[in-house]
XYZ file of N, CA and C in Angstrom:
480
model
N 186.753 143.868 424.147
C 187.477 143.407 425.418
C 186.706 142.950 426.774
N 185.696 142.742 426.418
C 184.882 142.803 427.846
C 185.058 141.256 428.100
N 185.464 140.285 427.262
C 185.856 139.143 427.753
C 187.208 138.712 428.417
N 187.679 139.996 428.750
C 189.131 139.752 429.484
C 189.163 139.142 430.633
N 189.899 138.172 430.895
C 190.167 137.562 432.401
C 190.464 138.439 433.210
N 190.402 138.358 434.595
C 190.881 139.133 435.547
C 192.688 139.755 435.464
N 193.261 138.383 435.053
C 194.579 138.421 435.289
C 195.320 139.023 433.934
N 194.373 138.776 432.977
C 194.575 139.495 431.553
C 194.475 141.098 431.742
N 193.544 141.402 432.170
C 192.973 142.841 432.460
C 194.179 143.437 433.419
N 194.737 142.641 434.695
C 195.640 143.461 435.065
C 196.948 143.628 434.221
N 197.177 142.525 433.849
C 198.539 142.589 432.678
C 198.420 143.495 431.567
N 197.362 143.648 431.261
C 196.825 144.920 430.049
C 197.082 146.175 430.446
N 196.410 146.310 431.566
C 196.603 147.810 432.338
C 198.085 148.255 432.433
N 198.846 147.354 432.854
C 200.475 147.601 433.208
C 201.250 147.749 431.971
N 200.790 146.956 430.913
C 201.298 147.171 429.516
C 200.735 148.688 428.854
N 199.635 149.052 429.040
C 199.505 150.223 428.876
C 200.023 151.439 429.602
N 200.297 151.124 430.756
C 200.891 152.127 431.754
C 202.384 152.148 431.273
N 203.190 151.089 430.965
C 204.406 150.882 430.758
C 204.561 151.666 429.146
N 203.525 151.382 428.427
C 203.681 151.936 426.993
C 203.872 153.435 426.939
N 202.914 154.015 427.785
C 202.682 155.398 427.790
C 204.157 156.170 428.364
N 204.954 155.217 429.158
C 206.174 156.037 429.516
C 207.326 155.743 428.835
N 207.319 155.190 427.718
C 208.008 154.763 426.584
C 208.050 155.924 425.434
N 209.355 155.901 425.064
C 209.638 157.006 423.748
C 208.769 156.534 422.592
N 208.713 157.448 421.843
C 208.243 157.028 420.351
C 209.075 156.144 419.929
N 208.178 155.124 418.987
C 208.943 154.132 418.223
C 208.977 152.788 418.999
N 208.556 153.173 420.352
C 208.485 151.371 421.022
C 208.000 150.343 420.589
N 206.720 150.577 419.967
C 205.583 149.501 419.340
C 206.387 148.911 418.087
N 207.339 149.692 417.682
C 207.827 149.100 416.304
C 209.059 147.994 416.585
N 209.718 148.601 417.595
C 210.842 147.765 418.596
C 210.314 146.391 419.006
N 209.377 146.676 419.936
C 208.709 145.495 420.522
C 208.093 144.508 419.281
N 207.335 144.946 418.507
C 207.075 144.136 417.278
C 208.313 143.421 416.788
N 209.501 143.882 416.361
C 210.679 143.239 415.824
C 211.050 142.002 417.081
N 211.074 142.573 418.314
C 211.442 141.617 419.202
C 210.602 140.476 419.636
N 209.152 140.768 419.338
C 208.414 139.613 419.523
C 207.937 138.868 418.474
N 208.469 139.217 417.090
C 208.129 138.683 415.977
C 206.917 138.791 415.171
N 206.157 139.920 416.031
C 204.546 140.156 415.586
C 204.751 141.468 414.734
N 203.542 141.646 414.245
C 203.458 143.027 413.299
C 203.151 144.448 414.180
N 203.717 145.281 413.527
C 203.203 146.403 414.589
C 201.815 146.856 414.605
N 201.231 146.488 413.729
C 199.847 146.583 413.563
C 199.101 145.687 414.889
N 199.582 144.066 414.996
C 198.974 143.532 416.121
C 199.450 144.195 417.348
N 200.652 144.718 417.459
C 201.092 145.147 418.939
C 200.412 146.139 419.122
N 200.003 147.195 418.174
C 199.142 148.415 418.389
C 197.585 148.063 418.950
N 197.100 146.924 418.241
C 195.748 146.559 418.557
C 195.605 145.934 419.675
N 196.546 145.116 420.342
C 196.558 144.847 421.644
C 196.701 145.582 422.618
N 197.860 146.805 422.429
C 197.732 147.993 423.230
C 196.385 148.745 423.447
N 195.819 148.922 422.383
C 194.435 149.479 422.079
C 193.417 148.546 422.790
N 193.386 147.431 423.009
C 192.380 146.799 423.538
C 191.720 146.249 422.527
N 191.872 146.064 421.169
C 191.054 145.725 419.830
C 191.476 144.200 419.652
N 192.812 143.728 420.070
C 193.113 142.548 420.209
C 193.675 141.817 421.440
N 193.613 140.537 421.524
C 194.104 140.028 422.773
C 195.415 139.369 422.622
N 196.425 139.482 423.551
C 197.659 138.697 423.363
C 197.704 137.301 423.926
N 198.194 136.309 423.140
C 198.429 135.061 423.886
C 199.431 135.174 425.156
N 199.173 134.211 425.939
C 200.210 134.057 427.275
C 201.499 134.140 426.754
N 201.920 133.481 425.705
C 203.252 133.699 424.985
C 203.840 135.239 424.786
N 202.747 135.779 424.156
C 203.304 137.139 423.776
C 203.244 138.060 424.890
N 202.211 137.861 425.788
C 202.214 138.700 427.237
C 203.705 138.302 427.879
N 204.072 137.079 427.720
C 205.355 136.843 428.396
C 206.518 137.746 427.639
N 206.432 137.765 426.635
C 207.317 138.240 425.456
C 207.414 140.005 425.485
N 206.193 140.482 425.883
C 206.085 141.785 426.036
C 206.356 142.270 427.528
N 206.293 141.467 428.651
C 206.823 141.718 429.784
C 208.083 141.829 429.796
N 208.888 140.610 428.971
C 210.284 140.565 429.041
C 210.786 141.860 428.344
N 210.045 142.455 427.131
C 210.681 143.460 426.615
C 210.910 144.632 427.625
N 209.963 144.950 428.525
C 209.895 145.888 429.411
C 210.989 145.677 430.552
N 211.482 144.395 430.669
C 212.469 144.238 431.941
C 211.405 143.749 433.031
N 210.389 143.165 432.919
C 209.529 143.065 434.075
C 208.843 141.434 433.976
N 209.107 140.645 434.896
C 208.489 139.550 434.839
C 207.113 139.377 434.737
N 206.661 138.770 433.936
C 205.192 138.587 433.695
C 204.351 138.637 434.945
N 204.541 137.923 436.022
C 203.676 138.030 437.378
C 204.001 139.436 438.186
N 204.805 139.926 437.771
C 205.307 141.489 438.192
C 204.299 142.289 437.337
N 203.927 141.955 436.073
C 203.472 142.791 435.380
C 201.851 142.897 435.730
N 201.463 141.664 435.998
C 199.978 141.332 436.665
C 199.979 142.140 437.806
N 200.673 141.963 439.051
C 200.781 142.789 439.990
C 200.961 144.317 439.836
N 201.384 144.757 438.950
C 201.438 146.048 438.980
C 200.249 146.618 438.415
N 199.763 145.917 437.203
C 198.323 146.023 436.828
C 197.106 146.284 437.736
N 197.299 145.161 439.077
C 196.183 145.323 439.829
C 196.585 146.522 440.767
N 197.451 146.992 441.056
C 197.709 148.137 441.429
C 197.184 149.512 440.778
N 197.274 149.461 439.499
C 196.781 150.416 438.944
C 195.323 150.363 438.881
N 194.734 149.522 438.447
C 193.340 149.161 438.691
C 192.896 149.755 440.052
N 193.272 149.520 441.148
C 192.980 150.091 442.466
C 192.901 151.470 442.298
N 193.903 152.303 441.939
C 194.067 153.530 441.896
C 192.973 154.288 440.782
N 192.478 153.474 439.872
C 191.483 153.986 438.917
C 190.092 153.790 439.430
N 190.008 152.607 440.114
C 188.658 152.423 440.910
C 188.904 153.513 442.009
N 189.628 153.985 442.840
C 189.440 154.764 443.837
C 188.944 156.243 443.321
N 189.546 156.658 442.135
C 189.351 157.616 441.315
C 187.779 157.851 441.091
N 186.864 156.893 441.200
C 185.593 156.857 440.832
C 185.027 157.821 439.796
N 185.774 157.553 438.736
C 185.085 158.332 437.574
C 183.717 158.210 437.494
N 183.443 156.449 437.309
C 181.750 156.031 437.375
C 182.242 154.362 437.556
N 181.194 153.791 438.140
C 181.357 152.445 437.982
C 181.801 151.682 437.050
N 182.446 150.816 437.001
C 183.082 149.916 435.844
C 183.894 150.806 435.009
N 184.352 152.004 435.427
C 185.131 152.668 434.689
C 186.169 152.021 433.621
N 187.389 151.181 434.219
C 188.131 150.634 433.679
C 187.649 149.398 432.454
N 186.515 148.968 432.979
C 186.104 147.847 432.019
C 185.406 148.520 430.929
N 184.786 149.722 430.957
C 184.233 150.715 429.814
C 185.557 150.985 428.971
N 186.455 151.535 429.802
C 187.657 152.145 428.849
C 188.705 150.958 428.257
N 188.307 149.664 428.494
C 188.870 148.737 427.977
C 188.406 148.329 426.622
N 187.243 148.711 426.514
C 186.603 148.357 425.218
C 187.009 149.399 424.088
N 186.327 148.878 422.891
C 186.719 150.080 421.615
C 185.681 151.129 422.102
N 186.274 152.239 421.226
C 185.425 153.399 421.678
C 183.884 153.088 421.222
N 183.853 152.637 420.099
C 182.583 152.133 419.548
C 181.675 151.545 420.522
N 182.098 150.734 421.391
C 180.989 149.950 422.120
C 180.945 150.801 423.404
N 181.559 151.502 423.907
C 181.512 152.094 425.172
C 180.330 152.954 425.518
N 179.667 153.621 424.529
C 178.494 154.443 424.880
C 177.397 153.622 425.343
N 177.066 152.499 424.720
C 176.267 151.489 424.909
C 176.452 150.964 426.275
N 177.692 150.504 426.737
C 177.824 150.049 427.874
C 177.936 151.257 429.112
N 178.029 152.064 428.693
C 177.812 153.284 429.675
C 176.380 153.143 430.226
N 175.311 153.442 429.076
C 174.085 153.223 429.093
C 173.440 152.219 430.005
N 174.198 151.106 429.830
C 173.676 149.734 430.461
C 174.054 149.863 431.958
N 175.301 150.497 432.221
C 175.536 150.885 433.735
C 174.939 151.709 434.527
N 174.629 152.616 433.747
C 173.510 153.936 434.246
C 172.162 153.093 434.355
N 172.006 152.310 433.554
C 170.400 151.724 433.699
C 170.472 150.579 434.971
N 171.562 149.657 435.175
C 171.743 149.079 436.272
C 171.801 149.892 437.584
N 172.288 150.964 437.503
C 172.729 151.871 438.824
C 171.365 152.499 439.347
N 170.444 152.796 438.419
C 169.378 153.587 438.708
C 168.269 152.658 438.899
N 168.283 151.451 438.504
C 166.962 150.560 438.512
C 166.111 150.895 437.580
N 166.258 151.910 436.714
C 165.296 152.327 435.681
C 165.145 151.158 434.511
N 163.843 150.910 434.299
C 163.252 149.895 433.640
C 163.595 150.231 432.122
N 163.922 151.284 431.950
C 164.118 151.467 430.404
C 165.327 152.741 430.319
N 165.701 152.668 428.965
C 166.786 153.695 428.831
C 166.269 154.998 428.431
N 166.754 156.015 428.849
C 166.207 157.302 428.538
C 167.512 158.392 428.501
N 167.801 159.223 427.730
C 168.403 160.168 427.614
C 168.341 161.092 426.416
N 168.723 162.400 426.477
C 168.734 163.298 425.477
C 169.430 162.593 424.182
N 168.928 162.603 422.932
C 169.365 161.878 421.771
C 170.773 162.700 421.251
N 170.765 164.055 421.603
C 172.188 164.743 421.181
C 173.134 164.246 421.984
N 172.959 163.397 423.211
C 174.570 163.171 423.750
C 175.230 162.094 423.371
N 174.527 161.016 422.497
C 175.106 160.331 421.783
C 175.933 160.814 420.854
N 175.442 161.878 419.801
C 175.775 162.343 419.025
C 177.177 163.331 419.030
N 177.091 163.952 420.533
C 178.057 164.694 420.836
C 179.218 163.763 421.434
N 178.826 162.447 422.006
C 179.871 161.936 422.396
C 180.745 161.391 421.132
N 179.998 160.867 420.079
C 180.398 160.304 418.807
C 181.401 161.296 418.223
N 181.261 162.384 418.156
C 182.070 163.595 417.984
C 183.114 163.928 418.725
N 183.307 163.468 419.997
C 184.346 163.746 420.968
C 184.125 165.023 421.821
N 182.934 165.255 421.647
C 182.593 166.564 422.475
C 182.221 166.210 423.937
N 182.080 164.902 424.347
C 181.674 164.702 425.675
C 182.472 163.563 425.988
N 183.058 163.098 427.235
C 183.899 162.266 427.662
C 182.872 161.335 428.086
N 183.528 159.927 428.324
C 182.604 159.051 429.062
C 182.166 159.341 430.325
N 182.788 160.113 431.296
C 182.363 160.613 432.489
C 181.006 161.381 432.163
N 181.287 162.357 431.119
C 180.134 163.106 431.035
C 178.458 162.553 430.414
N 179.089 161.583 429.755
C 177.784 160.748 429.211
C 177.256 159.944 430.306
N 178.145 159.319 431.205
C 177.355 158.693 432.338
C 176.646 159.460 433.494
N 177.277 160.554 433.458
C 176.294 161.391 434.631
C 175.045 162.048 433.924
N 175.159 162.507 432.461
C 174.135 162.787 432.176
C 172.763 161.657 432.117
N 173.318 160.494 431.253
C 172.277 159.447 431.430
C 172.047 158.734 432.826
N 172.570 158.958 433.389
C 172.147 158.551 435.107
C 171.307 159.532 435.553
N 171.318 160.849 435.567
C 170.566 161.932 435.660
C 169.161 161.793 435.211
N 169.145 161.484 433.597
C 167.752 161.408 432.940
C 167.030 160.232 433.461
N 167.680 158.752 433.912
C 166.981 157.861 434.322
C 166.673 158.252 435.646
N 167.323 159.111 436.691
C 166.912 159.168 437.933
C 165.818 160.097 438.123
N 165.623 161.027 436.932
C 164.692 161.979 436.864
C 163.369 161.053 436.208
N 163.449 160.156 435.297
C 162.178 159.474 435.247
C 161.881 158.611 436.241
N 162.571 157.839 437.065
C 162.341 157.310 438.310
C 161.530 157.968 439.313
N 162.123 159.442 439.403
C 161.460 160.220 440.421
C 160.210 160.905 439.897
N 160.160 161.581 438.928
C 159.189 162.332 438.379
C 158.257 161.711 437.077
N 158.701 160.378 436.761
C 158.077 159.955 435.562
C 158.519 160.714 434.281
N 159.547 160.868 434.345
C 160.423 161.839 433.175
C 159.853 162.764 432.449
N 158.771 163.845 433.187
C 158.386 164.852 432.809
C 159.381 165.958 432.197
N 160.553 166.085 433.191
C 161.630 167.181 432.934
C 162.879 166.208 432.833
N 163.325 166.156 431.751
C 164.737 165.666 431.486
C 165.713 166.577 431.547
N 166.800 166.323 432.206
C 167.853 167.421 432.182
C 168.367 167.645 430.920
N 169.017 169.105 430.923
C 169.394 169.297 429.574
C 170.702 168.699 429.504
N 171.373 168.655 427.929
C 172.841 168.061 427.977
C 173.670 169.094 428.274
């Protein structure tokens, strides 16, 4: 989902938040009302598929919110998330499928530190894939490693 337009990203954030607030079974009901499969609605909700503008409007209507208000609401959500400063580009990373997040986090840490190459303890990726580390923990570790390389030539990499 890294190819999200800004307005789609805003709409999607609002969709995610409204989905969180609804009771169990809402995706099935939404699928029936929009004429889509439950699987497609689930994939749009998770960020694995993109909704057409027509589907965005139908989904907005389902939640009782005009499309333009969904975009405005999503913008407010993004502002709050960015203020929390989990790490730079947090909302972008979280909109990606989990399988692509690790590599994007590493790219962001590399950009932030200016390190010419990627350095981190190999167990970090393994722990992330097992769900033992959060995206924030991965970012902090990788950034520390790259900063150590920049400062000391990499002699002492931080432990995971």
